[in-house]
Coordinates of C-alpha atoms and ligand atoms in Angstrom, one line a residue:
X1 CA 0.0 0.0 0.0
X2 CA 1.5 3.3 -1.0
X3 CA 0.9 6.1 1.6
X4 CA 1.2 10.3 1.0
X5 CA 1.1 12.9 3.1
X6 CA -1.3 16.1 2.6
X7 CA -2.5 19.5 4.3
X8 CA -5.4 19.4 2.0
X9 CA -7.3 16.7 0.4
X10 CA -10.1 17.5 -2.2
X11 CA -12.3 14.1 -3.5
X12 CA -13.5 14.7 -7.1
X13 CA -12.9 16.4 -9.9
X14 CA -16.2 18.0 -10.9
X15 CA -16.6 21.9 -10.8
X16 CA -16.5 22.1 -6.9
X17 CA -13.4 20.0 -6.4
X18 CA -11.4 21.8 -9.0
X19 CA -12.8 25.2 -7.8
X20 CA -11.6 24.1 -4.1
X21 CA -8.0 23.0 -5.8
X22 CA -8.2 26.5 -8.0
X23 CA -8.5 28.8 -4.7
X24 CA -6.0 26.8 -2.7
X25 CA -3.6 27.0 -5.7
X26 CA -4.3 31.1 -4.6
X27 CA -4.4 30.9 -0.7
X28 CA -2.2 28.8 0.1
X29 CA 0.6 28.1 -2.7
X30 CA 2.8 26.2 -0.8
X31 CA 1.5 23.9 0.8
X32 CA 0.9 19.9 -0.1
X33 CA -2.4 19.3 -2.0
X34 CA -3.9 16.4 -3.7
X35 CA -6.9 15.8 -5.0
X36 CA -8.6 12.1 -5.9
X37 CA -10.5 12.1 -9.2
X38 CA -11.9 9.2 -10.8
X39 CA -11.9 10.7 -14.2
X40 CA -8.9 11.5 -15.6
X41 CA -10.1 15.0 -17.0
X42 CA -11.8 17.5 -14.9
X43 CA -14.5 20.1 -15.0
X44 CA -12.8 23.2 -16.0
X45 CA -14.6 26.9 -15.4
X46 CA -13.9 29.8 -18.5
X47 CA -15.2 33.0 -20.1
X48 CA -16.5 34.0 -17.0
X49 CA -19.0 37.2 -17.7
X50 CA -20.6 38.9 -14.9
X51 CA -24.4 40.3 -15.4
X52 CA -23.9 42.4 -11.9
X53 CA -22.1 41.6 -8.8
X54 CA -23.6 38.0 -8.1
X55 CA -25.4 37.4 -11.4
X56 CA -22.2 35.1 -13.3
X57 CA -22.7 33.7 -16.4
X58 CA -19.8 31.0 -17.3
X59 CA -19.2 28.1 -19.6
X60 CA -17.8 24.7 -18.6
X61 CA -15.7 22.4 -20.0
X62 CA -13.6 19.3 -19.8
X63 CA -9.8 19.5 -19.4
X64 CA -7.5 17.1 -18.8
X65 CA -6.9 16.7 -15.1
X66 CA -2.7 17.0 -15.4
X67 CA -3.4 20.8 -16.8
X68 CA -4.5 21.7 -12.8
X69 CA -0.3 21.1 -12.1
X70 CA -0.2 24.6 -14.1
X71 CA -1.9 26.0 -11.4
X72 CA -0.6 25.0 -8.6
X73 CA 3.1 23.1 -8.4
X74 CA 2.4 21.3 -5.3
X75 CA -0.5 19.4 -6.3
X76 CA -0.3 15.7 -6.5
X77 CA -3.4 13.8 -8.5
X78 CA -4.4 10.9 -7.5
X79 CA -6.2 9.2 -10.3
X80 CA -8.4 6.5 -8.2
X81 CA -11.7 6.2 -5.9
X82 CA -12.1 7.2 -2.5
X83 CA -13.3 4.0 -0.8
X84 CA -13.1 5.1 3.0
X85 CA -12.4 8.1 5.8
X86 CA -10.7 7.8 8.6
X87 CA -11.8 10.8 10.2
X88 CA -10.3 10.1 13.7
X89 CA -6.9 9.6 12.4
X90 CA -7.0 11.9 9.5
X91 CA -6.3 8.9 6.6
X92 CA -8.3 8.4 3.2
X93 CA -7.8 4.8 1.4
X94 CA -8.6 4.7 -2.3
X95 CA -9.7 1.7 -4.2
X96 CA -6.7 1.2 -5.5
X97 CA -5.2 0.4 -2.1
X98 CA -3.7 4.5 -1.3
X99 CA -3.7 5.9 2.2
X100 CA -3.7 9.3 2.3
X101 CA -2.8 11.4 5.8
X102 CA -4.5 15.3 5.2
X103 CA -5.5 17.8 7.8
X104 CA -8.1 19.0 6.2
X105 CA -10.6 17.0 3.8
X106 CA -13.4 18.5 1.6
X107 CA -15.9 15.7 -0.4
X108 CA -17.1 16.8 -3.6
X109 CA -18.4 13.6 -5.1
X110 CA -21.0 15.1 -7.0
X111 CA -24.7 13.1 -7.5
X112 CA -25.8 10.6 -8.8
X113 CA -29.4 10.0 -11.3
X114 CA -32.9 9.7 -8.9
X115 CA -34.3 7.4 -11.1
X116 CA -37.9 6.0 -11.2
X117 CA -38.8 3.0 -8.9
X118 CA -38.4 0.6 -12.1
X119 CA -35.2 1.4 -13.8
X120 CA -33.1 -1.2 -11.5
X121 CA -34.9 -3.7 -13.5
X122 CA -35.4 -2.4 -16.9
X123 CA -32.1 -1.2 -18.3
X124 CA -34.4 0.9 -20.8
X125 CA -35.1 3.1 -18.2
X126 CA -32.1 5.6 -18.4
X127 CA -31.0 8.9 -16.1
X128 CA -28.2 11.2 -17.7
X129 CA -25.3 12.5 -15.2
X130 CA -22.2 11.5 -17.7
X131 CA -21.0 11.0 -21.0
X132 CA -21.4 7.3 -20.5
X133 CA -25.5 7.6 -20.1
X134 CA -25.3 10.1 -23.1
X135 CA -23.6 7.3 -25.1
X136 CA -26.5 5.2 -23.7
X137 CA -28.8 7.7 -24.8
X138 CA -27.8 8.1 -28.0
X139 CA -28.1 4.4 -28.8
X140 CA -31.0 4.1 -27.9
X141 CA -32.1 6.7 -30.0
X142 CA -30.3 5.4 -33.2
X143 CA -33.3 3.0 -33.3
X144 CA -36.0 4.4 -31.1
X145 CA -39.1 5.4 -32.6
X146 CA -40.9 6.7 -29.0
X147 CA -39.9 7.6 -26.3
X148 CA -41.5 8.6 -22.6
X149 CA -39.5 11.8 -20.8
X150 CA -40.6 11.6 -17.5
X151 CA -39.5 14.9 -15.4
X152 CA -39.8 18.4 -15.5
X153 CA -36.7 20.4 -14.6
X154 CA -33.6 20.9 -16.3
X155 CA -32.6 17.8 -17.8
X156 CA -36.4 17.0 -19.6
X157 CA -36.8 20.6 -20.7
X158 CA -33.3 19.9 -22.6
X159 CA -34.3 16.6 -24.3
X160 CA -37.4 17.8 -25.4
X161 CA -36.1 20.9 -27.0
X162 CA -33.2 19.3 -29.3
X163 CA -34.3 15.6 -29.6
X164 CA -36.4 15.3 -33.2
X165 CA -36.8 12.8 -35.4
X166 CA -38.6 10.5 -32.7
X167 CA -42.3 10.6 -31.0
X168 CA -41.6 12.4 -27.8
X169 CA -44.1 12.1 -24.9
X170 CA -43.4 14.0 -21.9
X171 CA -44.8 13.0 -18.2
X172 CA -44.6 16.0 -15.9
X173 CA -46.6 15.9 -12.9
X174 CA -47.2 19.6 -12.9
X175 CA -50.2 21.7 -14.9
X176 CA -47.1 23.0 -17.1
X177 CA -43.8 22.6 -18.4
X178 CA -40.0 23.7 -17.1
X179 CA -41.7 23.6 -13.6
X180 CA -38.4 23.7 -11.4
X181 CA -37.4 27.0 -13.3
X182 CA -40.4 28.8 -14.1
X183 CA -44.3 29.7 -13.5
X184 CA -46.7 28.3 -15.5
X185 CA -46.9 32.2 -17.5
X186 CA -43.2 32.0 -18.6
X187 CA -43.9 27.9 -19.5
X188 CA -46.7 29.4 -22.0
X189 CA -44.1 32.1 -23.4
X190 CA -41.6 29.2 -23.6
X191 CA -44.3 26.7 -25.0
X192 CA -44.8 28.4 -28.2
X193 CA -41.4 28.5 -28.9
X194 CA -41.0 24.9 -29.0
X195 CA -43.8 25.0 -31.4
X196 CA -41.8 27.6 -33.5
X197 CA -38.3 25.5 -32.9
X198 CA -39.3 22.7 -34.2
X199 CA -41.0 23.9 -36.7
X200 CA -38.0 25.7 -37.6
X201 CA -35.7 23.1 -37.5
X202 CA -37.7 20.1 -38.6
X203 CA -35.0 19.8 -41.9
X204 CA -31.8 21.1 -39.9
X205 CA -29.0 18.4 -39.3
X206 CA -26.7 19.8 -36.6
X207 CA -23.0 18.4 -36.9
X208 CA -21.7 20.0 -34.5
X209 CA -19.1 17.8 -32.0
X210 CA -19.0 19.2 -28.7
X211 CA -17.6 16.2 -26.3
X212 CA -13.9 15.3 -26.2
X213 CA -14.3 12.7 -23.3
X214 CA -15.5 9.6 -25.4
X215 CA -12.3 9.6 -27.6
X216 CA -10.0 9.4 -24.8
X217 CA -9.8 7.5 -21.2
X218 CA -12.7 8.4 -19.3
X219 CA -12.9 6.6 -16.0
X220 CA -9.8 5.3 -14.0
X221 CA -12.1 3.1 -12.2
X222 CA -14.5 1.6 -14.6
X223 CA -17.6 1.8 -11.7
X224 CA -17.4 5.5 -11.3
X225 CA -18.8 8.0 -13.8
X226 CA -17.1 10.9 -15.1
X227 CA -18.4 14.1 -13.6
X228 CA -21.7 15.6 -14.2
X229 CA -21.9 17.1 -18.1
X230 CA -21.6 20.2 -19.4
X231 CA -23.8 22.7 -21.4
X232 CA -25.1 21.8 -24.4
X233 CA -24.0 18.3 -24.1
X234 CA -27.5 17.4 -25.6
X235 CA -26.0 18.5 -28.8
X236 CA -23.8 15.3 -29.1
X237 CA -27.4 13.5 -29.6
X238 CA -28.3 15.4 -32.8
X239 CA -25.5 13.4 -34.8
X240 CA -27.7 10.2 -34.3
X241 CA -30.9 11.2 -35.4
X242 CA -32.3 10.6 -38.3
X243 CA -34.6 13.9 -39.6
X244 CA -37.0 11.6 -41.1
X245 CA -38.5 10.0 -38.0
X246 CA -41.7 11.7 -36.6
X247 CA -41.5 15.0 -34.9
X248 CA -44.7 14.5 -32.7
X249 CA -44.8 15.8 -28.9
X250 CA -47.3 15.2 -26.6
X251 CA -47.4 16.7 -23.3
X252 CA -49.3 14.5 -20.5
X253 CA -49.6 16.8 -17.7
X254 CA -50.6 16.5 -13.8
X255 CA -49.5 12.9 -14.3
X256 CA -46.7 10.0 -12.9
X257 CA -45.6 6.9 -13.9
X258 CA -46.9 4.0 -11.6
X259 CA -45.0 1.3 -13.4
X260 CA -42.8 0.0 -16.2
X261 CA -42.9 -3.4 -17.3
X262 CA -41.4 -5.0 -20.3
X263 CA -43.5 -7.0 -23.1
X264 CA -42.4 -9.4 -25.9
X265 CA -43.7 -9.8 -28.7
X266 CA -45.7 -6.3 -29.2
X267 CA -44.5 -3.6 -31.6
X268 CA -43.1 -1.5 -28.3
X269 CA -40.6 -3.0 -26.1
X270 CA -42.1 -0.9 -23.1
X271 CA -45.4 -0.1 -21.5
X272 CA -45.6 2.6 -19.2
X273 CA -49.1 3.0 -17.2
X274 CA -49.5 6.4 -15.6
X275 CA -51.2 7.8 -12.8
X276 CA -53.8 9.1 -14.9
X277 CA -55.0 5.9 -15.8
X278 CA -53.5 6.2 -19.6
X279 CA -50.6 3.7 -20.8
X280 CA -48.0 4.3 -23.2
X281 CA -45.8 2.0 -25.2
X282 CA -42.7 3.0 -26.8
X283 CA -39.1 2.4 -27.2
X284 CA -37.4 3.4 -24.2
X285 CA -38.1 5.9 -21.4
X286 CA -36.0 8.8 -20.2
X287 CA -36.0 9.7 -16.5
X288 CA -35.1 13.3 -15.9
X289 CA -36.3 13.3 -12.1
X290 CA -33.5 14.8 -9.6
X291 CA -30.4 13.8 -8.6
X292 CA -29.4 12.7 -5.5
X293 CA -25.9 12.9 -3.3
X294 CA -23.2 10.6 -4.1
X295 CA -21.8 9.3 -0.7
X296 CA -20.3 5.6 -2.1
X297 CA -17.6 5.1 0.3
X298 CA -17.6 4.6 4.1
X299 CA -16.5 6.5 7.0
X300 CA -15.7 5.6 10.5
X301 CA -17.6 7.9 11.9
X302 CA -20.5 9.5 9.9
X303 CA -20.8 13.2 9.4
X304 CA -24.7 14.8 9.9
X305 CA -26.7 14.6 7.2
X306 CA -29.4 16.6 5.3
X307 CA -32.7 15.7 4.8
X308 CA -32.3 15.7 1.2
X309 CA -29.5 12.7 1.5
X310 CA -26.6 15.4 1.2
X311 CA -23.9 15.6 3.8
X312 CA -25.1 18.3 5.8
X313 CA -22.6 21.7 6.1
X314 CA -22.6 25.0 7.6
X315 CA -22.4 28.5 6.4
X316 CA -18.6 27.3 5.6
X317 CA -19.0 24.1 3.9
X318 CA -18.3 22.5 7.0
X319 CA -19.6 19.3 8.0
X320 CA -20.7 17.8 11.4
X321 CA -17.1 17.0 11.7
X322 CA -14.7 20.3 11.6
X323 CA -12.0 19.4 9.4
X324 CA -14.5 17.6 6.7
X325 CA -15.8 20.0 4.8
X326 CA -18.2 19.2 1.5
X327 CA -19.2 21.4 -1.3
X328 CA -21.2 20.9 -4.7
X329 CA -24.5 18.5 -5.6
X330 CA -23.0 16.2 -2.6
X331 CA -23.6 19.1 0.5
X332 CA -26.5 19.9 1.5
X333 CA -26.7 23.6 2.5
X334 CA -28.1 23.5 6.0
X335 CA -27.2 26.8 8.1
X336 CA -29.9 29.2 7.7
X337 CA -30.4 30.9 4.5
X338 CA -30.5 34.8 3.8
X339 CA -34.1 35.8 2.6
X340 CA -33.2 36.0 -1.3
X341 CA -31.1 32.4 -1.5
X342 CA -32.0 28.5 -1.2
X343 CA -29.9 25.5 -2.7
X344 CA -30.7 24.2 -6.0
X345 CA -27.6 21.6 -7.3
X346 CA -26.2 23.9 -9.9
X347 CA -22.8 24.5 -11.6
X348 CA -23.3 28.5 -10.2
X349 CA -23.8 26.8 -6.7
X350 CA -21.1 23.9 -7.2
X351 CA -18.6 26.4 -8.3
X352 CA -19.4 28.9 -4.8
X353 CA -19.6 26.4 -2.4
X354 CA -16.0 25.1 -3.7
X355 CA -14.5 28.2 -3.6
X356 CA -16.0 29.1 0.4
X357 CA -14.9 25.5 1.7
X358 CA -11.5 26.1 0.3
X359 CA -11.5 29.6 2.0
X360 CA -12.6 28.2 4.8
X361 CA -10.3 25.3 4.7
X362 CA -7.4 27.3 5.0
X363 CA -8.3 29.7 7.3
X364 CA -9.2 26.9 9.8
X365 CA -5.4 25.6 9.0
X366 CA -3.4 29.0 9.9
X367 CA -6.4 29.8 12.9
X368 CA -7.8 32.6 10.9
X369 CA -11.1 33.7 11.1
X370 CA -13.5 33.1 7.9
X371 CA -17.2 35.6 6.6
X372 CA -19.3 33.4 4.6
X373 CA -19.1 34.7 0.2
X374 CA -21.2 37.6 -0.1
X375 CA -22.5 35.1 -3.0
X376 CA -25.0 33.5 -0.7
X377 CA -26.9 36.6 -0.5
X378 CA -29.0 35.8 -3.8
X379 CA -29.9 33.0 -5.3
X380 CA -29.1 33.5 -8.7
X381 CA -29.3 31.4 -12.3
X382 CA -28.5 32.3 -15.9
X383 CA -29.3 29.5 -18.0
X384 CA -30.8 28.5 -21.8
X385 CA -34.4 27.6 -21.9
X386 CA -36.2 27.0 -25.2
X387 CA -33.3 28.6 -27.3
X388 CA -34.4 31.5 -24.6
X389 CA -31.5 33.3 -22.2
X390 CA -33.1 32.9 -19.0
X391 CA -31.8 34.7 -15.5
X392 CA -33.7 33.5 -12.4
X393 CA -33.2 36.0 -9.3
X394 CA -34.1 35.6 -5.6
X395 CA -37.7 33.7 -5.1
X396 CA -38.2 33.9 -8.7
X397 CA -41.5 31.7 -8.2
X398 CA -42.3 33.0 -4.4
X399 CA -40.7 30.1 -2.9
X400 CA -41.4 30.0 0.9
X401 CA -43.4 33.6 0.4
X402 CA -46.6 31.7 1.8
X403 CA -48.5 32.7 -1.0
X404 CA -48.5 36.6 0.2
X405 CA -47.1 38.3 -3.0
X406 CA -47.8 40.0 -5.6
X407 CA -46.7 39.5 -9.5
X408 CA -46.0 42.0 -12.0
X409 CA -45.5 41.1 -15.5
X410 CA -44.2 42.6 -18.8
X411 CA -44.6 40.0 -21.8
X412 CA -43.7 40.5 -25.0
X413 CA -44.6 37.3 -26.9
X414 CA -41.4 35.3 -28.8
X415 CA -39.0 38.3 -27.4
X416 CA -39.5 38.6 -23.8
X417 CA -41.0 37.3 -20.4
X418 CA -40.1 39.5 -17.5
X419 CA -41.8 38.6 -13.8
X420 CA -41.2 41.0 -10.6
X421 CA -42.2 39.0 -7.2
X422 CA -42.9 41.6 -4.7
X423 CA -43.9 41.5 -1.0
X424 CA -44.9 44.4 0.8
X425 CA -43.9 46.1 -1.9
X426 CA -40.0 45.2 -2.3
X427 CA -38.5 43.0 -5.1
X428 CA -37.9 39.3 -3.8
X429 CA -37.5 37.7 -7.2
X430 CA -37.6 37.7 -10.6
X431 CA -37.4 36.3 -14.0
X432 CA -36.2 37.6 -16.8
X433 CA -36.2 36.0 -20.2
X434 CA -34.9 37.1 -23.2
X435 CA -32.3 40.3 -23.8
X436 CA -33.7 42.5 -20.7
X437 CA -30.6 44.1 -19.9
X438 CA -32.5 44.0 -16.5
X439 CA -30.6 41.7 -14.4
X440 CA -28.1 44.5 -12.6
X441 CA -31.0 46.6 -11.4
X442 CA -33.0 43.3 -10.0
X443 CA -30.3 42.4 -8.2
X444 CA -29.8 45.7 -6.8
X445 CA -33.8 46.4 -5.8
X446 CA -33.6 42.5 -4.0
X447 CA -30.4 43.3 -2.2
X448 CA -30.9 47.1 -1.3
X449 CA -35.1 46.0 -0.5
X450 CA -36.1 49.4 -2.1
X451 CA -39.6 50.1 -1.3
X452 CA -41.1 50.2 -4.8
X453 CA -44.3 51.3 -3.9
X454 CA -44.1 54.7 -5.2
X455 CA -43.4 53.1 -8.6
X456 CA -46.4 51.4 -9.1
X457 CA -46.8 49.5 -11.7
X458 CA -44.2 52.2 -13.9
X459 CA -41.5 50.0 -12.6
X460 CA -41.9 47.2 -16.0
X461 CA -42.8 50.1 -17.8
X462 CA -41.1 49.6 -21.1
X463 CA -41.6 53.8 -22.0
X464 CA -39.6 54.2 -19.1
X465 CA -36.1 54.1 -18.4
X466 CA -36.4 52.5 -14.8
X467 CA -32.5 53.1 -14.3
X468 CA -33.3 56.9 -13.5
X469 CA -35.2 56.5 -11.0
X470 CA -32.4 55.2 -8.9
X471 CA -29.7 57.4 -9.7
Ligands
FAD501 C1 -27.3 16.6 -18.2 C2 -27.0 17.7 -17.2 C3 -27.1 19.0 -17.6 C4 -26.9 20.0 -16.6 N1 -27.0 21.3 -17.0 C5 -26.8 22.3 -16.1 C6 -26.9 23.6 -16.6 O1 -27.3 23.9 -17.7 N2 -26.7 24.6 -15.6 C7 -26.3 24.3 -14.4 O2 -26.1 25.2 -13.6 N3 -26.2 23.0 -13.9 C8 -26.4 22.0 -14.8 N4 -26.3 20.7 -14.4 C9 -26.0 20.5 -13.0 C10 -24.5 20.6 -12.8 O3 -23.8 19.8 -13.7 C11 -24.1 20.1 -11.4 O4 -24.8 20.8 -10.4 C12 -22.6 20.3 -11.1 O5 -21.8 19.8 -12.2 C13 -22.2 19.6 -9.8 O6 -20.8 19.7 -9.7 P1 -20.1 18.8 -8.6 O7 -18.6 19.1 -8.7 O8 -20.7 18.9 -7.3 O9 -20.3 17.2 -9.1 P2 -19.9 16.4 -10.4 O10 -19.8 17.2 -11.6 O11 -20.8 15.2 -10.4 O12 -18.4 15.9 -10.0 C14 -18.2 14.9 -9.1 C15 -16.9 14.2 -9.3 O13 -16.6 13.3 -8.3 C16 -16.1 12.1 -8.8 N5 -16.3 11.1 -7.8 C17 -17.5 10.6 -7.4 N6 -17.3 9.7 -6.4 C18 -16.0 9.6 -6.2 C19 -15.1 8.9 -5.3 N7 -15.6 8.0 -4.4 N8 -13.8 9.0 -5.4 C20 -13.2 9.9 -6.3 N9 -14.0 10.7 -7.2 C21 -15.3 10.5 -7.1 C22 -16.9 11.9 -10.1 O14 -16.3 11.0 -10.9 C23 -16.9 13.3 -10.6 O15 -15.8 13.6 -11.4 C24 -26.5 19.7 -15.3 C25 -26.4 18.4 -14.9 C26 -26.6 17.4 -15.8 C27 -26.5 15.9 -15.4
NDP502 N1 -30.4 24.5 -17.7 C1 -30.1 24.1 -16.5 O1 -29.9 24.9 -15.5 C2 -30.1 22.6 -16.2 C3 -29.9 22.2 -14.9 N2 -29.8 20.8 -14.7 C4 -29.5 20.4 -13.3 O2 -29.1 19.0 -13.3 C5 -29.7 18.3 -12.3 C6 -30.5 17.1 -12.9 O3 -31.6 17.6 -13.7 P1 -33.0 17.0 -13.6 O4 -33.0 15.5 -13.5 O5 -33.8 17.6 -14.7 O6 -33.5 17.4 -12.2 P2 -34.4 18.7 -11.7 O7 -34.3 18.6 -10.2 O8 -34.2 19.9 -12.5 O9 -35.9 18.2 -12.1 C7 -36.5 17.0 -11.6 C8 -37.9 16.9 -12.1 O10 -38.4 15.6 -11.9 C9 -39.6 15.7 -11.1 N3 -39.7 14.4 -10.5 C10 -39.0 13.9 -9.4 N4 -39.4 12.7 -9.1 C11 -40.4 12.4 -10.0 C12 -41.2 11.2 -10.2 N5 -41.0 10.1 -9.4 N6 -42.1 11.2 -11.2 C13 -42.3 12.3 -11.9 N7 -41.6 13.4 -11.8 C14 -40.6 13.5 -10.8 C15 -39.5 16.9 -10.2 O11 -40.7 17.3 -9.8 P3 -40.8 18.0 -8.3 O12 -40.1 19.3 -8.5 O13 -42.3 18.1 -8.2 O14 -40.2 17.1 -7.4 C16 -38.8 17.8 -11.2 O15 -39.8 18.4 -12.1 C17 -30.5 19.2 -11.5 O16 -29.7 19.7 -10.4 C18 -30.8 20.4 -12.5 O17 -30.9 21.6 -11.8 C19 -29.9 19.9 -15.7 C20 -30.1 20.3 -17.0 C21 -30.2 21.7 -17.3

């Protein structure tokens, strides 16, 4: 067994590990770091562009993970699993039979695909996290002539958007679409552009090769995945299908699926009965329903955890155990939250919390004392919906407003959606879709809690530069 020594030990090489080992290479240059990643290339953060102070708009990609040794001479990379923490003595043991000493750990294993209750049995039942399940994916849909997207957040809203050339028919327990991002006013605004996408691309054949990861060595240990994937990684999909196929989409709303079972013998592999009472049968079914931490190696003593499965940490990514600290889809956020912020598992929020624990990290190291990022005042999102650029601020939907708010909208049909949440008059949320150029001023009217009131309703008012008012 093969042992090294190190003041800081970071587990996985998705965005929040190699933020962590990005601000140590800053804080702390000198000292001894490794970091365990099961892949051998890492998420990598660029073109950062900030929309205002906490509104950060970035792309991801893949790098390998020997280009992080740029950055910061003293790190070691261990290409392996971490099987077990000794948190007593202060020793990790990988798969591959390593013993690691640190003084200071942080867990960043990412999360795993929260699957429907019948996809242990039916290997037609798929979740996307990695290139691997895209691969999956994508041969599935070389011959697949239906398929069932169950889900209705991030993942589903993707597929259904670029996947044509196959029936699509999309499950969402909800009375409308995109439900994890948006109200059922911007899923309308967003619905008719998926009537105008596809419309618009029904001929288009996209060639364009996004994904570097399947031509080269992807896992060191051939159970664990490659980290979660990055944007547009849908796009990899649009080489396999065939523009021929049928373009149909049905949308089966307020609805679940009860059970899966295979058939022989019938022109569909599947049948899918739904809470509604209606069955479906097609080729294969996609679940898009949540992810969930990924604790897969022991401890000796187990840290607190969160309701939602995640290792429970503080306001400093600290666990129940002070030098463990966790960050990304695997923490759950459990100090108390400022009014405008909550955790959704998020590149934005993968990236923050990997930055704070490795701030806090090191301040616990040289006894220095550590303010939680000013980052976790907001909750903020910029993402692609629809073909749509879509910025979700604060309680965007009135999350935990009890109902006792008030909406103000300015639509503009196939250009923009923009939705003000207000509570005794002050901004708590909003979302803006399209070009707004809004985003700056939002931020600043939830932070600052301006009393709009004498505003009225001149506040969306697009004859109105808004901006002046608060000069
Ligand atoms: C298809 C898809 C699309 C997405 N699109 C978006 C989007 O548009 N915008 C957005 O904000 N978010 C998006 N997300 C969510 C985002 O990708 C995640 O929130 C984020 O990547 C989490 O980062 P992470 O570092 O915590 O975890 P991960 O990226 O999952 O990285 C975890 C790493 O830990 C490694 N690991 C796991 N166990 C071990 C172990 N025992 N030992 C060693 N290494 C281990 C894994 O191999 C992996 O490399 C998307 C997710 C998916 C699946
Ligand atoms: N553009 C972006 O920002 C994207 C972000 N992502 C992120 O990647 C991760 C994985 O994405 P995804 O899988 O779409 O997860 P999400 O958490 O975004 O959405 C899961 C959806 O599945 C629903 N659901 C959960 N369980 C069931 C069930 N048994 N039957 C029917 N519906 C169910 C949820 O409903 P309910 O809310 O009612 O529980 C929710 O609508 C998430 O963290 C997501 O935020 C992914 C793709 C794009």
């Amino acid at each position: 067994m093969s042992k090294l020594n190190s003041k800081y030990l970071i587990v996985g090489g998705g965005i929040a590990g190699v933020t962590c080992v990005e601000t140590l290479a800053i804080l702390h240059p000198g000292a001894t770091l490794i970091i365990i990643t099961a892949s051998s290339l890492v998420k990598n953060v660029s073109n950062i562009t900030f929309y205002a102070k906490t509104i950060v708009k970035f792309d991801v990609s893949e790098t390998e993970a020997s280009s992080l040794k740029k950055i910061h001479p003293n790190l070691h990379i261990v290409y392996d699993s971490l099987r077990h923490v000794d948190t007593t003595h202060k020793i990790a043991y990988t798969d591959g039979g390593i013993e690691i000493t640190f003084e200071a750990i942080c867990i960043c294993t990412g999360g795993i695909p929260k699957l429907i209750s019948d996809s242990k049995k039916i290997s037609r039942i798929i979740g996307i996290r990695d290139t691997e399940s895209v691969e999956h994916f994508q041969e599935k849909l070389r011959n697949g002539r239906r398929m069932v997207v169950v889900g209705n957040g991030g993942i589903a809203s993707e597929i259904i958007h670029a996947i044509r050339g196959i029936e699509k028919i999309w499950v969402v327990r909800d009375e409308y679409i995109s439900a994890t991002f948006v109200d059922p006013g911007a899923a309308e605004f967003l619905q008719d552009s998926v009537k105008n996408y596809q419309e618009k691309q029904e001929n288009t054949v996209l060639r364009r090769h996004i994904f570097s990861e399947e031509d080269k060595l992807v896992s060191v240990n051939k159970n664990l995945k490659s980290a979660a994937l990055g944007p547009d990684w849908y796009r990899k999909l649009e080489n396999v299908i065939s523009s021929e196929g049928k373009q149909e989409l049905e949308i089966i709303y307020k609805s679940e699926v009860e059970y899966v079972i295979e058939k022989e013998n019938t022109e569909y592999p599947l049948y899918v009965k739904l809470s509604n009472g209606k069955a479906i049968e097609c080729d294969f079914v996609i679940s898009a329903t949540g992810v969930e931490p990924a604790v897969n190696f022991t401890w000796d003593e187990e840290p607190v955890f969160g309701k939602d499965g995640g290792i429970a940490v503080n306001e400093l990514q600290q666990t129940s155990i002070p030098h463990v600290f966790a960050a990304g889809d695997v923490a759950s956020a459990s100090w108390e939250h400022s009014a405008h912020w909550f955790q959704l598992r998020l590149w934005t929020q993968a990236r923050q919390m990997g930055a704070m624990a490795a701030k806090a990290m090191h301040a616990k190291i040289n006894k220095e004392d550590v303010l939680q990022d000013f980052c976790f005042e907001l909750f903020t999102h910029c993402t692609t919906l629809f073909g749509h650029r879509v910025v979700l601020l604060g309680k965007y939907n009135g999350q935990g407003l009890d109902k006792k708010y008030e909406i103000l909208l300015r639509v503009t049909h196939g250009h923009e959606y923009i939705k003000f949440v207000l509570q005794n008059g002050k901004l708590q949320g909003a979302i803006l879709i399209g070009e707004t150029d809004l985003e700056e001023m939002c931020e600043n009217l939830i932070l600052d809690q301006i009393d709009l009131t004498p505003y009225g309703d001149d506040i969306l008012n697009p004859d109105i530069d808004i901006d002046d008012y608060f000069d």
